[in-house]
CSV table of C-alpha atoms in Angstrom, one decimal:
chain,number,residue,atom,x,y,z
A,67,MET,CA,178.7,-55.1,115.7
A,68,GLN,CA,177.1,-51.7,116.3
A,69,ASP,CA,179.1,-48.6,117.0
A,70,ILE,CA,178.7,-47.2,120.5
A,71,THR,CA,178.0,-43.5,120.7
A,72,ARG,CA,178.2,-41.3,123.8
A,73,GLY,CA,174.8,-40.7,125.2
A,74,ASP,CA,173.4,-37.2,125.6
A,75,PHE,CA,172.5,-37.4,129.2
A,76,GLY,CA,171.5,-33.8,129.7
A,77,ASN,CA,172.2,-33.7,133.5
A,78,PRO,CA,176.0,-33.1,134.2
A,79,GLN,CA,175.7,-35.2,137.4
A,80,ILE,CA,174.9,-38.2,135.2
A,81,TYR,CA,178.5,-38.0,133.7
A,82,GLU,CA,180.0,-38.6,137.2
A,83,GLN,CA,177.7,-41.5,137.7
A,84,VAL,CA,178.6,-42.9,134.3
A,85,ARG,CA,182.3,-42.7,135.1
A,86,ALA,CA,181.7,-44.6,138.4
A,87,HIS,CA,179.7,-47.3,136.7
A,88,ASN,CA,182.3,-47.7,133.9
A,89,ASN,CA,184.9,-48.3,136.6
A,90,VAL,CA,182.6,-50.9,138.3
A,91,TYR,CA,181.9,-52.8,135.1
A,92,ASP,CA,185.6,-52.7,134.1
A,93,ALA,CA,186.5,-54.2,137.5
A,94,ILE,CA,183.8,-56.8,137.5
A,95,GLU,CA,184.6,-58.0,134.0
A,96,ARG,CA,188.2,-58.8,135.2
A,97,SER,CA,187.0,-60.3,138.4
A,98,THR,CA,186.8,-64.0,139.2
A,99,TYR,CA,186.4,-63.8,143.0
A,100,PHE,CA,183.3,-61.6,143.0
A,101,ARG,CA,181.5,-64.0,140.6
A,102,GLN,CA,182.5,-66.9,142.7
A,103,ILE,CA,181.0,-65.2,145.8
A,104,LEU,CA,177.7,-64.5,144.0
A,105,THR,CA,177.6,-68.1,142.7
A,106,GLN,CA,178.3,-69.5,146.2
A,107,ALA,CA,175.9,-67.2,148.0
A,108,MET,CA,173.0,-67.6,145.6
A,109,GLY,CA,173.6,-71.3,145.0
A,110,THR,CA,171.4,-72.9,142.3
A,111,ASP,CA,169.4,-69.7,141.9
A,112,TYR,CA,172.4,-67.9,140.4
A,113,PRO,CA,171.8,-67.3,136.6
A,114,PRO,CA,174.2,-69.4,134.7
A,115,GLU,CA,176.5,-67.6,132.2
A,116,SER,CA,175.9,-64.4,134.1
A,117,ALA,CA,178.4,-61.7,135.0
A,118,GLN,CA,175.8,-59.7,136.8
A,119,TYR,CA,176.2,-57.1,139.5
A,120,SER,CA,172.8,-57.8,141.0
A,121,PHE,CA,171.2,-60.0,143.6
A,122,ILE,CA,168.4,-61.2,141.3
A,123,GLY,CA,168.3,-64.9,140.8
A,124,MET,CA,166.5,-67.3,138.5
A,125,GLN,CA,163.3,-67.3,140.5
A,126,GLY,CA,163.0,-63.6,140.3
A,127,LEU,CA,163.8,-63.6,136.6
A,128,CYS,CA,161.1,-66.2,136.0
A,129,TRP,CA,158.6,-64.0,137.9
A,130,ILE,CA,159.5,-61.0,135.8
A,131,ALA,CA,159.6,-62.9,132.5
A,132,GLU,CA,156.1,-64.3,133.1
A,133,ARG,CA,154.7,-60.8,133.5
A,134,ILE,CA,156.5,-59.6,130.4
A,135,SER,CA,154.8,-62.5,128.6
A,136,MET,CA,151.4,-61.2,129.7
A,137,THR,CA,151.8,-58.0,127.6
A,138,SER,CA,150.7,-57.6,124.0
A,139,ALA,CA,153.2,-58.0,121.2
A,140,GLY,CA,155.4,-55.0,120.8
A,141,VAL,CA,158.7,-53.4,121.9
A,142,CYS,CA,160.2,-54.7,125.1
A,143,ILE,CA,163.0,-52.8,126.8
A,144,ASP,CA,165.3,-53.3,129.8
A,145,ILE,CA,166.5,-50.1,131.4
A,146,GLY,CA,169.7,-50.1,133.5
A,147,CYS,CA,170.6,-53.4,131.7
A,148,GLY,CA,174.2,-53.4,132.8
A,149,GLU,CA,176.3,-55.9,130.9
A,150,GLY,CA,173.2,-57.6,129.4
A,151,SER,CA,173.2,-61.0,131.1
A,152,LEU,CA,169.9,-60.5,132.7
A,153,SER,CA,168.3,-59.0,129.6
A,154,ASN,CA,169.4,-62.1,127.7
A,155,TRP,CA,167.9,-64.3,130.4
A,156,LEU,CA,164.6,-62.5,130.2
A,157,HIS,CA,164.6,-63.1,126.4
A,158,ARG,CA,165.3,-66.8,127.0
A,159,LEU,CA,162.5,-67.1,129.5
A,160,CYS,CA,159.8,-65.1,127.8
A,161,GLY,CA,160.8,-65.4,124.1
A,162,ARG,CA,160.5,-61.6,123.4
A,163,LYS,CA,163.2,-59.6,121.7
A,164,ILE,CA,164.6,-57.1,124.2
A,165,THR,CA,166.5,-53.8,123.8
A,166,GLY,CA,168.7,-52.9,126.8
A,167,TYR,CA,169.6,-49.3,127.8
A,168,ASP,CA,172.4,-48.3,130.2
A,169,THR,CA,174.4,-45.1,130.8
A,170,SER,CA,177.6,-47.1,131.1
A,171,GLU,CA,179.5,-47.4,127.8
A,172,LYS,CA,181.7,-50.1,129.4
A,173,ALA,CA,178.6,-52.1,130.3
A,174,ILE,CA,177.2,-51.9,126.8
A,175,GLN,CA,180.5,-52.8,125.3
A,176,ILE,CA,180.6,-56.0,127.4
A,177,ALA,CA,177.0,-56.7,126.5
A,178,MET,CA,177.6,-56.3,122.8
A,179,LYS,CA,180.7,-58.5,122.9
A,180,LYS,CA,178.6,-61.4,124.0
A,181,ASN,CA,176.6,-61.2,120.8
A,182,HIS,CA,173.1,-61.9,122.3
A,183,LEU,CA,171.3,-62.5,119.0
A,184,ASN,CA,167.8,-61.5,120.3
A,185,CYS,CA,168.9,-58.5,122.4
A,186,ASN,CA,170.1,-55.1,121.3
A,187,PHE,CA,172.0,-52.7,123.6
A,188,VAL,CA,172.1,-48.9,123.5
A,189,VAL,CA,173.9,-46.3,125.6
A,190,ALA,CA,171.2,-44.0,127.0
A,191,ASP,CA,169.9,-42.3,130.1
A,192,PHE,CA,166.7,-44.0,131.1
A,193,CYS,CA,165.2,-40.6,132.0
A,194,ARG,CA,165.9,-39.4,128.4
A,195,LEU,CA,165.3,-42.5,126.3
A,196,PRO,CA,165.7,-42.3,122.5
A,197,ILE,CA,162.3,-43.9,122.0
A,198,ASP,CA,159.2,-42.5,120.3
A,199,ASP,CA,156.1,-41.6,122.4
A,200,GLY,CA,153.6,-44.4,122.9
A,201,SER,CA,155.7,-47.2,121.4
A,202,VAL,CA,156.7,-49.7,124.2
A,203,ALA,CA,154.7,-52.7,125.3
A,204,ALA,CA,156.8,-53.8,128.3
A,205,ILE,CA,159.7,-52.5,130.3
A,206,SER,CA,161.9,-54.1,133.0
A,207,ALA,CA,164.1,-52.2,135.4
A,208,LEU,CA,166.2,-54.4,137.6
A,209,ASP,CA,167.9,-52.9,140.6
A,210,CYS,CA,168.4,-49.6,138.8
A,211,VAL,CA,165.6,-47.2,139.6
A,212,GLN,CA,167.5,-45.7,142.6
A,213,HIS,CA,169.9,-44.1,140.1
A,214,ALA,CA,167.2,-41.9,138.5
A,215,PRO,CA,167.7,-38.1,139.3
A,216,SER,CA,164.1,-38.0,140.7
A,217,PRO,CA,161.2,-40.6,140.9
A,218,LEU,CA,158.9,-38.1,139.2
A,219,LEU,CA,161.2,-37.6,136.3
A,220,LEU,CA,161.5,-41.4,135.7
A,221,ALA,CA,157.8,-42.0,136.1
A,222,ASN,CA,156.9,-39.3,133.6
A,223,GLU,CA,159.5,-40.5,131.0
A,224,LEU,CA,158.1,-44.1,131.3
A,225,ALA,CA,154.6,-42.8,130.9
A,226,ARG,CA,155.7,-40.9,127.7
A,227,ILE,CA,156.8,-44.1,125.9
A,228,TYR,CA,154.0,-46.3,127.0
A,229,ILE,CA,150.6,-47.2,125.5
A,230,PRO,CA,147.5,-48.1,127.6
A,231,GLY,CA,148.1,-51.6,129.0
A,232,THR,CA,151.9,-51.4,128.9
A,233,ARG,CA,153.5,-53.3,131.8
A,234,LEU,CA,156.4,-52.1,134.0
A,235,ILE,CA,158.2,-54.6,136.1
A,236,PHE,CA,160.9,-53.3,138.4
A,237,THR,CA,163.0,-54.4,141.4
A,238,HIS,CA,164.0,-52.1,144.2
A,239,TRP,CA,164.7,-52.1,148.0
A,240,MET,CA,161.5,-50.8,149.6
A,241,ARG,CA,159.3,-51.2,152.7
A,242,ARG,CA,157.4,-54.4,152.7
A,243,PHE,CA,154.0,-52.8,151.9
A,244,ASP,CA,151.1,-54.0,149.8
A,245,PRO,CA,150.4,-52.3,146.4
A,246,ILE,CA,148.0,-49.7,147.9
A,247,MET,CA,150.4,-48.7,150.7
A,248,LEU,CA,153.4,-48.6,148.3
A,249,ALA,CA,151.5,-46.3,146.0
A,250,ARG,CA,150.7,-44.0,148.9
A,251,TYR,CA,154.0,-43.9,150.8
A,252,ASP,CA,156.9,-45.0,148.7
A,253,PRO,CA,158.4,-42.1,146.7
A,254,LEU,CA,158.8,-44.0,143.4
A,255,CYS,CA,155.5,-45.9,143.6
A,256,SER,CA,153.8,-42.6,144.5
A,257,ALA,CA,155.3,-40.9,141.5
A,258,LEU,CA,154.3,-43.9,139.3
A,259,SER,CA,150.7,-43.7,140.6
A,260,ALA,CA,150.6,-39.9,139.8
A,261,ALA,CA,151.8,-40.8,136.3
A,262,GLU,CA,148.8,-43.2,136.0
A,263,PHE,CA,150.5,-46.5,136.6
A,264,LYS,CA,148.5,-49.0,138.6
A,265,ILE,CA,150.5,-51.3,140.9
A,266,GLU,CA,149.1,-54.8,140.6
A,267,GLU,CA,151.5,-57.1,142.2
A,268,VAL,CA,154.4,-57.1,144.7
A,269,THR,CA,156.7,-60.0,145.7
A,270,ASP,CA,159.7,-60.3,148.0
A,271,LEU,CA,162.6,-61.7,146.0
A,272,ASP,CA,164.9,-62.3,149.1
A,273,PRO,CA,163.0,-62.7,152.4
A,274,ASN,CA,164.9,-61.1,155.2
A,275,LEU,CA,167.6,-60.2,152.6
A,276,ASP,CA,169.3,-63.5,153.5
A,277,ILE,CA,171.0,-64.0,150.1
A,278,GLN,CA,172.2,-60.4,150.0
A,279,PHE,CA,173.7,-60.5,153.4
A,280,ARG,CA,175.3,-63.8,152.6
A,281,VAL,CA,177.1,-62.0,149.8
A,282,TYR,CA,178.2,-59.2,152.1
A,283,ALA,CA,179.5,-61.8,154.6
A,284,TYR,CA,181.6,-63.5,151.8
A,285,VAL,CA,182.8,-60.1,150.6
A,286,HIS,CA,183.9,-59.1,154.2
A,287,ALA,CA,185.6,-62.4,154.7
A,288,ASN,CA,187.6,-62.1,151.4
A,289,ARG,CA,188.0,-58.3,151.5
A,290,LYS,CA,191.8,-58.3,150.9
A,291,LEU,CA,191.5,-60.5,147.8
A,292,LEU,CA,188.6,-58.5,146.5
A,293,GLU,CA,190.3,-55.2,147.1
A,294,GLU,CA,193.3,-56.3,145.0
A,295,GLU,CA,190.9,-57.4,142.3
A,296,LEU,CA,188.1,-54.8,142.4
A,297,GLY,CA,189.8,-51.9,144.0
A,298,SER,CA,188.8,-50.1,147.2
A,299,MET,CA,186.0,-48.0,145.8
A,300,LEU,CA,183.7,-51.0,144.9
A,301,LEU,CA,184.6,-52.9,148.1
A,302,ASP,CA,183.8,-49.8,150.2
A,303,SER,CA,180.5,-49.4,148.3
A,304,LEU,CA,179.4,-52.9,149.1
A,305,MET,CA,180.3,-52.6,152.7
A,306,SER,CA,178.5,-49.2,152.9
A,307,GLU,CA,175.4,-50.9,151.4
A,308,ALA,CA,175.5,-53.6,154.1
A,309,HIS,CA,175.9,-51.0,157.0
A,310,HIS,CA,173.0,-48.9,155.5
A,311,LEU,CA,170.6,-51.9,155.1
A,312,HIS,CA,171.4,-53.8,158.3
A,313,PRO,CA,169.3,-51.8,160.8
A,314,ARG,CA,166.4,-51.7,158.2
A,315,ARG,CA,166.6,-55.4,157.4
A,316,SER,CA,163.4,-56.3,159.3
A,317,LYS,CA,161.4,-53.7,157.4
A,318,VAL,CA,162.9,-53.4,153.9
A,319,GLY,CA,162.7,-56.0,151.2
A,320,HIS,CA,164.2,-56.6,147.8
A,321,LEU,CA,160.8,-56.3,146.1
A,322,ALA,CA,159.7,-57.0,142.5
A,323,VAL,CA,156.7,-54.8,141.4
A,324,SER,CA,154.4,-55.2,138.5
A,325,ALA,CA,152.4,-52.2,137.3
A,326,VAL,CA,150.2,-51.4,134.3
A,327,TRP,CA,149.9,-48.0,132.7
A,328,ASP,CA,146.2,-47.1,132.6
A,329,PRO,CA,145.5,-43.4,131.8
A,330,ASN,CA,141.7,-43.9,131.9
C-alpha cells in the first residue's frame, strides 16, 4: 500500500476545508444509517458496494463512463474522488485505469484500504494537481467542482493538463440551460469556455431533484439517530442544503456536463 503524504494545497483556506471533509468521511465510514438512507432513497440505482457521499446513481455513472470511453487511450483522472467507490465504478464500466485525487487524507485512506486494483488514489488539491502539462486524456469531477476556490482557477488548471480532444465530464447543481446558455451564464461553464473547453452535452441526472429530496426527507425523519451517528455538523449541512435548494428546485438541476478541450 502506498504511503499517504500531506498535500501542498497552497491556499490556507483549503486546510479548513480538508479538516471538515476528513470529519465527514470519518463519520460516514462509521455510519450504517446514512448508507441505508441512500440505498432506500435511490433504490436499484444505488451503486452496489458504495460508501458514497453523493447523489449520483448507476444511470449517471453509465452516462459518464460512456463518454470517458469516447476518449483516446491515455491517462484518466477523477478529481474530488472521495473514498473511491465511484472511481472504481467508472473503471468497471469503461475499462480504463483511473487515478483519483482528493484533498481529504481520510477519504484517500479509505479508498486505498479497499485495494481497487485498477485505481490509484492521491492526496492533492484539484486546482494544483501533481500532473505534467498536456498529459491527461479524460477527467471526471463528480459533485465536487463547487469546492474550487474559483471557477477560473479550476478551468485554467484543467486546461493546463489537457491535450486537444481531452474530455471533461463533471456533475454539478446548475440552472437547466442548454450548452450554449450554460457557457454564457453559468460561472463555471463560462470559465471553461474562456479556457477553450467546448460544452457538447448536458443531461439532468435527477429530474426535479426527486431522489435528492427523498434523501433529505429520510434524513429529517431519522435526524436523532443520524445526529448520534454522524454528529450535528454533517446533519446540519444536509438540512442547510435542503433549505437552500428547495426554493430553486423548479429551476436548478443536478446536471452532468460533457466538454472537450479544443484550443483551435
